[in-house]
């Protein structure tokens, strides 16, 4: 089912887009949890990590390539950053369109609280 991220991909609602390819869109999180908080999403509607199939290999690879490019562009590649994907209820997933959170701009705390 289409989520708010599909509406962002289709330019039906606004977002601050920082990077785009044929397979991937990246934009600023509306409620940032760190000085830099970018969401990297596939244009294909894949609800969760559980729904990734072998056909999606190229898309997932493109998402990681996008992360590396964005981190360099934003000047945080060397100091470092964190990449997170939440899955379903226990993972705390709220938007059921696969995405990576790219978090950086400060030294981050413990992984799990
Ligand atoms: P999740 O909890 O599913 O891993 O993360 C969803 C993320 O999407 C949250 O960090 C939330 O702030 C962000 N988000 C939700 N709605 C919007 C929106 O309309 N625009 C943007 N840019 N981010 C959103």
Coordinates of N, CA and C and ligand atoms in Angstrom, one line a residue:
X1 N 0.8 -1.2 0.0 CA 0.0 0.0 0.0 C 0.9 1.2 0.0
X2 N 0.5 2.2 -0.7 CA 1.3 3.5 -0.9 C 1.3 4.2 0.5
X3 N 2.5 4.7 0.8 CA 2.7 5.5 2.0 C 3.0 6.9 1.7
X4 N 3.3 7.7 2.8 CA 3.7 9.1 2.6 C 5.0 9.2 1.8
X5 N 5.8 8.2 1.8 CA 7.1 8.3 1.1 C 6.8 8.2 -0.4
X6 N 5.8 7.4 -0.9 CA 5.4 7.4 -2.3 C 4.9 8.7 -2.7
X7 N 4.2 9.4 -1.8 CA 3.7 10.8 -2.1 C 4.9 11.7 -2.3
X8 N 5.9 11.5 -1.5 CA 7.1 12.4 -1.6 C 7.9 12.0 -2.9
X9 N 8.0 10.8 -3.2 CA 8.6 10.3 -4.5 C 7.9 10.9 -5.7
X10 N 6.5 10.9 -5.6 CA 5.7 11.5 -6.7 C 5.5 13.0 -6.7
X11 N 6.2 13.6 -5.7 CA 6.1 15.1 -5.6 C 4.7 15.5 -5.3
X12 N 4.0 14.7 -4.6 CA 2.6 15.1 -4.2 C 2.6 15.8 -2.9
X13 N 3.7 15.6 -2.1 CA 3.9 16.4 -0.9 C 5.4 16.8 -0.9
X14 N 5.7 17.9 -0.2 CA 7.0 18.4 -0.3 C 8.0 17.7 0.6
X15 N 9.2 17.7 0.3 CA 10.3 17.3 1.2 C 11.6 17.9 0.7
X16 N 12.6 18.0 1.6 CA 13.9 18.6 1.1 C 14.7 17.4 0.6
X17 N 14.7 17.3 -0.7 CA 15.4 16.2 -1.4 C 16.9 16.6 -1.6
X18 N 17.7 15.6 -1.2 CA 19.2 15.8 -1.3 C 19.8 15.0 -2.3
X19 N 19.2 13.9 -2.8 CA 19.8 13.1 -3.8 C 18.7 12.2 -4.5
X20 N 19.0 12.0 -5.8 CA 18.0 11.2 -6.5 C 18.7 10.4 -7.7
X21 N 18.3 9.1 -7.8 CA 18.7 8.4 -9.0 C 17.4 7.7 -9.5
X22 N 17.6 6.8 -10.6 CA 16.4 6.1 -11.1 C 15.8 5.3 -10.1
X23 N 16.6 4.7 -9.2 CA 16.0 3.8 -8.2 C 15.8 4.3 -6.8
X24 N 16.4 5.5 -6.5 CA 16.5 5.9 -5.1 C 16.2 7.4 -5.0
X25 N 15.5 7.7 -3.8 CA 15.3 9.1 -3.5 C 15.8 9.3 -2.0
X26 N 16.5 10.4 -1.7 CA 16.9 10.7 -0.4 C 16.5 12.1 0.0
X27 N 15.9 12.2 1.2 CA 15.4 13.5 1.6 C 15.6 13.7 3.2
X28 N 15.5 14.9 3.6 CA 15.7 15.2 5.1 C 14.5 14.6 5.9
X29 N 14.8 14.0 7.0 CA 13.7 13.5 7.9 C 13.0 14.8 8.5
X30 N 11.7 14.7 8.6 CA 10.9 15.8 9.0 C 11.1 16.1 10.5
X31 N 11.5 15.1 11.2 CA 11.7 15.1 12.7 C 13.1 14.6 13.1
X32 N 14.1 15.4 12.7 CA 15.5 14.8 12.8 C 15.9 14.4 14.2
X33 N 16.6 13.3 14.3 CA 17.1 12.7 15.5 C 18.6 13.0 15.7
X34 N 19.2 13.7 14.8 CA 20.6 14.1 14.8 C 20.7 15.3 13.9
X35 N 21.9 16.0 14.0 CA 22.0 17.2 13.2 C 21.9 16.9 11.7
X36 N 22.3 15.7 11.3 CA 22.1 15.2 9.9 C 21.2 14.0 10.0
X37 N 20.0 14.0 9.4 CA 19.1 12.9 9.4 C 18.4 12.8 8.1
X38 N 19.0 11.9 7.2 CA 18.5 11.7 5.9 C 17.8 10.4 5.8
X39 N 16.7 10.4 5.0 CA 16.0 9.1 4.7 C 16.3 8.7 3.3
X40 N 16.8 7.5 3.1 CA 17.1 7.0 1.8 C 16.1 5.9 1.5
X41 N 15.3 6.1 0.4 CA 14.2 5.2 0.1 C 14.3 4.7 -1.3
X42 N 13.9 3.5 -1.5 CA 13.8 3.0 -2.9 C 12.5 3.6 -3.6
X43 N 12.6 3.9 -4.8 CA 11.3 4.3 -5.5 C 10.3 3.2 -5.6
X44 N 10.8 2.0 -5.7 CA 9.9 0.8 -5.6 C 9.3 0.7 -4.3
X45 N 8.0 0.3 -4.2 CA 7.3 0.2 -2.9 C 7.6 -1.2 -2.3
X46 N 8.6 -1.2 -1.4 CA 9.0 -2.4 -0.7 C 8.6 -2.1 0.8
X47 N 7.6 -2.8 1.4 CA 7.2 -2.3 2.7 C 8.2 -2.5 3.8
X48 N 8.9 -3.6 3.9 CA 9.8 -3.9 5.0 C 11.0 -4.6 4.5
X49 N 12.0 -4.8 5.4 CA 13.2 -5.6 5.0 C 12.7 -7.0 4.7
X50 N 11.7 -7.5 5.4 CA 11.2 -8.9 5.1 C 10.7 -9.1 3.7
X51 N 10.4 -8.0 3.0 CA 9.8 -8.1 1.7 C 10.8 -7.9 0.6
X52 N 12.1 -7.8 0.9 CA 13.1 -7.7 -0.1 C 13.3 -9.0 -0.8
X53 N 13.4 -9.0 -2.1 CA 13.5 -10.3 -2.9 C 14.9 -10.2 -3.6
X54 N 15.3 -11.3 -4.2 CA 16.5 -11.3 -5.0 C 16.5 -10.3 -6.1
X55 N 15.3 -10.1 -6.6 CA 15.1 -9.1 -7.7 C 15.5 -7.7 -7.3
X56 N 15.5 -7.5 -6.0 CA 15.8 -6.1 -5.5 C 17.3 -5.9 -5.2
X57 N 18.1 -6.8 -5.5 CA 19.6 -6.7 -5.2 C 20.1 -5.3 -5.7
X58 N 19.8 -5.0 -7.0 CA 20.4 -3.8 -7.6 C 19.9 -2.5 -6.8
X59 N 18.6 -2.5 -6.5 CA 18.0 -1.4 -5.7 C 18.7 -1.2 -4.4
X60 N 18.8 -2.3 -3.7 CA 19.4 -2.2 -2.3 C 20.9 -1.8 -2.5
X61 N 21.6 -2.3 -3.5 CA 23.0 -1.8 -3.7 C 23.0 -0.3 -4.0
X62 N 22.0 0.1 -4.8 CA 22.0 1.6 -5.1 C 21.7 2.4 -3.9
X63 N 20.9 1.9 -3.0 CA 20.6 2.6 -1.7 C 21.9 2.8 -0.9
X64 N 22.8 1.8 -0.8 CA 24.0 1.9 -0.1 C 25.0 2.9 -0.9
X65 N 25.0 2.8 -2.2 CA 25.8 3.7 -2.9 C 25.4 5.1 -2.7
X66 N 24.1 5.3 -2.6 CA 23.5 6.7 -2.4 C 24.0 7.2 -1.0
X67 N 24.0 6.3 0.0 CA 24.4 6.7 1.3 C 25.8 7.2 1.3
X68 N 26.7 6.4 0.7 CA 28.1 6.8 0.6 C 28.3 8.1 -0.1
X69 N 27.6 8.3 -1.2 CA 27.6 9.6 -1.9 C 27.1 10.8 -1.1
X70 N 26.0 10.6 -0.4 CA 25.4 11.7 0.4 C 26.3 12.0 1.5
X71 N 26.9 11.0 2.2 CA 27.8 11.2 3.3 C 29.0 12.1 2.9
X72 N 29.5 11.7 1.7 CA 30.7 12.5 1.2 C 30.2 14.0 0.9
X73 N 29.1 14.1 0.2 CA 28.5 15.4 -0.2 C 28.3 16.3 1.1
X74 N 27.8 15.7 2.1 CA 27.5 16.4 3.4 C 28.7 16.6 4.3
X75 N 29.8 16.0 3.9 CA 31.1 16.2 4.6 C 31.2 15.4 5.9
X76 N 30.5 14.2 6.0 CA 30.5 13.4 7.2 C 31.1 12.0 7.0
X77 N 31.6 11.8 5.8 CA 32.1 10.4 5.5 C 33.3 10.1 6.4
X78 N 34.2 11.0 6.6 CA 35.4 10.6 7.4 C 35.1 10.6 8.9
X79 N 34.3 11.5 9.4 CA 34.1 11.5 10.8 C 33.1 10.4 11.2
X80 N 32.3 10.0 10.3 CA 31.4 8.8 10.5 C 30.0 9.1 10.7
X81 N 29.2 8.1 10.7 CA 27.7 8.3 10.8 C 27.1 6.9 11.0
X82 N 25.8 6.8 11.1 CA 25.1 5.6 11.4 C 24.0 5.4 10.4
X83 N 23.8 4.1 10.0 CA 22.8 3.7 9.0 C 21.9 2.7 9.8
X84 N 20.6 3.0 9.8 CA 19.6 2.2 10.5 C 18.4 1.9 9.7
X85 N 17.9 0.7 9.8 CA 16.6 0.3 9.2 C 15.8 -0.3 10.3
X86 N 14.6 0.2 10.6 CA 13.7 -0.4 11.5 C 12.7 -1.3 10.8
X87 N 12.4 -2.4 11.4 CA 11.5 -3.4 10.8 C 10.4 -3.8 11.8
X88 N 9.1 -3.5 11.3 CA 7.9 -3.9 12.0 C 7.9 -3.4 13.5
X89 N 7.0 -4.0 14.3 CA 6.7 -3.4 15.6 C 7.9 -3.3 16.5
X90 N 8.6 -4.4 16.7 CA 9.7 -4.4 17.7 C 10.8 -3.5 17.2
X91 N 11.0 -3.4 15.9 CA 12.0 -2.5 15.4 C 11.6 -1.0 15.4
X92 N 10.3 -0.8 15.7 CA 9.8 0.6 15.8 C 9.5 1.3 14.4
X93 N 9.2 0.4 13.4 CA 8.9 1.0 12.1 C 7.6 1.7 12.1
X94 N 7.6 2.9 11.6 CA 6.3 3.7 11.5 C 5.8 3.8 10.1
X95 N 6.7 3.9 9.1 CA 6.4 4.1 7.7 C 6.7 2.8 7.0
X96 N 5.7 2.2 6.4 CA 5.9 0.9 5.8 C 6.3 1.0 4.3
X97 N 7.4 1.7 4.1 CA 8.1 1.8 2.8 C 9.5 1.8 3.2
X98 N 10.2 0.7 2.8 CA 11.6 0.5 3.2 C 12.4 1.8 3.2
X99 N 13.3 2.0 4.2 CA 14.1 3.2 4.2 C 15.3 3.0 5.1
X100 N 16.4 3.6 4.8 CA 17.6 3.7 5.7 C 17.6 5.1 6.3
X101 N 17.8 5.1 7.6 CA 18.0 6.4 8.3 C 19.6 6.6 8.2
X102 N 20.0 7.7 7.6 CA 21.4 8.1 7.7 C 21.5 9.2 8.7
X103 N 22.2 8.9 9.8 CA 22.3 9.8 11.0 C 23.8 10.2 11.2
X104 N 24.0 11.5 11.4 CA 25.3 12.0 11.7 C 25.4 13.4 12.1
X105 N 26.6 14.0 12.0 CA 26.7 15.4 12.4 C 27.1 15.5 13.9
X106 N 27.1 14.4 14.7 CA 27.6 14.5 16.0 C 28.0 13.0 16.4
X107 N 28.7 12.9 17.5 CA 29.1 11.5 18.0 C 27.8 10.9 18.6
X108 N 27.4 9.8 18.0 CA 26.1 9.2 18.4 C 26.2 8.3 19.6
X109 N 25.1 8.2 20.4 CA 25.1 7.4 21.6 C 24.9 5.9 21.3
X110 N 24.5 5.2 22.4 CA 24.4 3.8 22.3 C 23.4 3.4 21.2
X111 N 23.6 2.2 20.6 CA 22.8 1.8 19.5 C 21.3 1.5 19.9
X112 N 21.2 0.9 21.1 CA 19.9 0.4 21.5 C 19.6 1.0 22.9
X113 N 18.4 1.6 23.1 CA 18.1 2.2 24.4 C 16.8 1.4 25.0
Ligands
LIG1 P1 10.6 4.6 10.9 O1 10.1 4.7 12.3 O2 9.5 4.1 10.0 O3 11.9 3.9 10.7 O4 10.9 6.1 10.4 C1 10.0 6.9 9.7 C2 10.7 8.3 9.6 O5 9.9 9.0 8.7 C3 10.6 9.0 11.0 O6 12.0 9.4 11.4 C4 9.8 10.3 10.6 O7 10.2 11.4 11.3 C5 9.9 10.4 9.1 N1 8.7 11.0 8.5 C6 7.4 10.6 8.7 N2 6.6 11.4 7.9 C7 7.4 12.2 7.2 C8 7.2 13.2 6.2 O8 6.0 13.4 5.8 N3 8.3 13.8 5.6 C9 9.5 13.5 6.0 N4 10.5 14.1 5.4 N5 9.8 12.5 7.0 C10 8.8 11.9 7.5

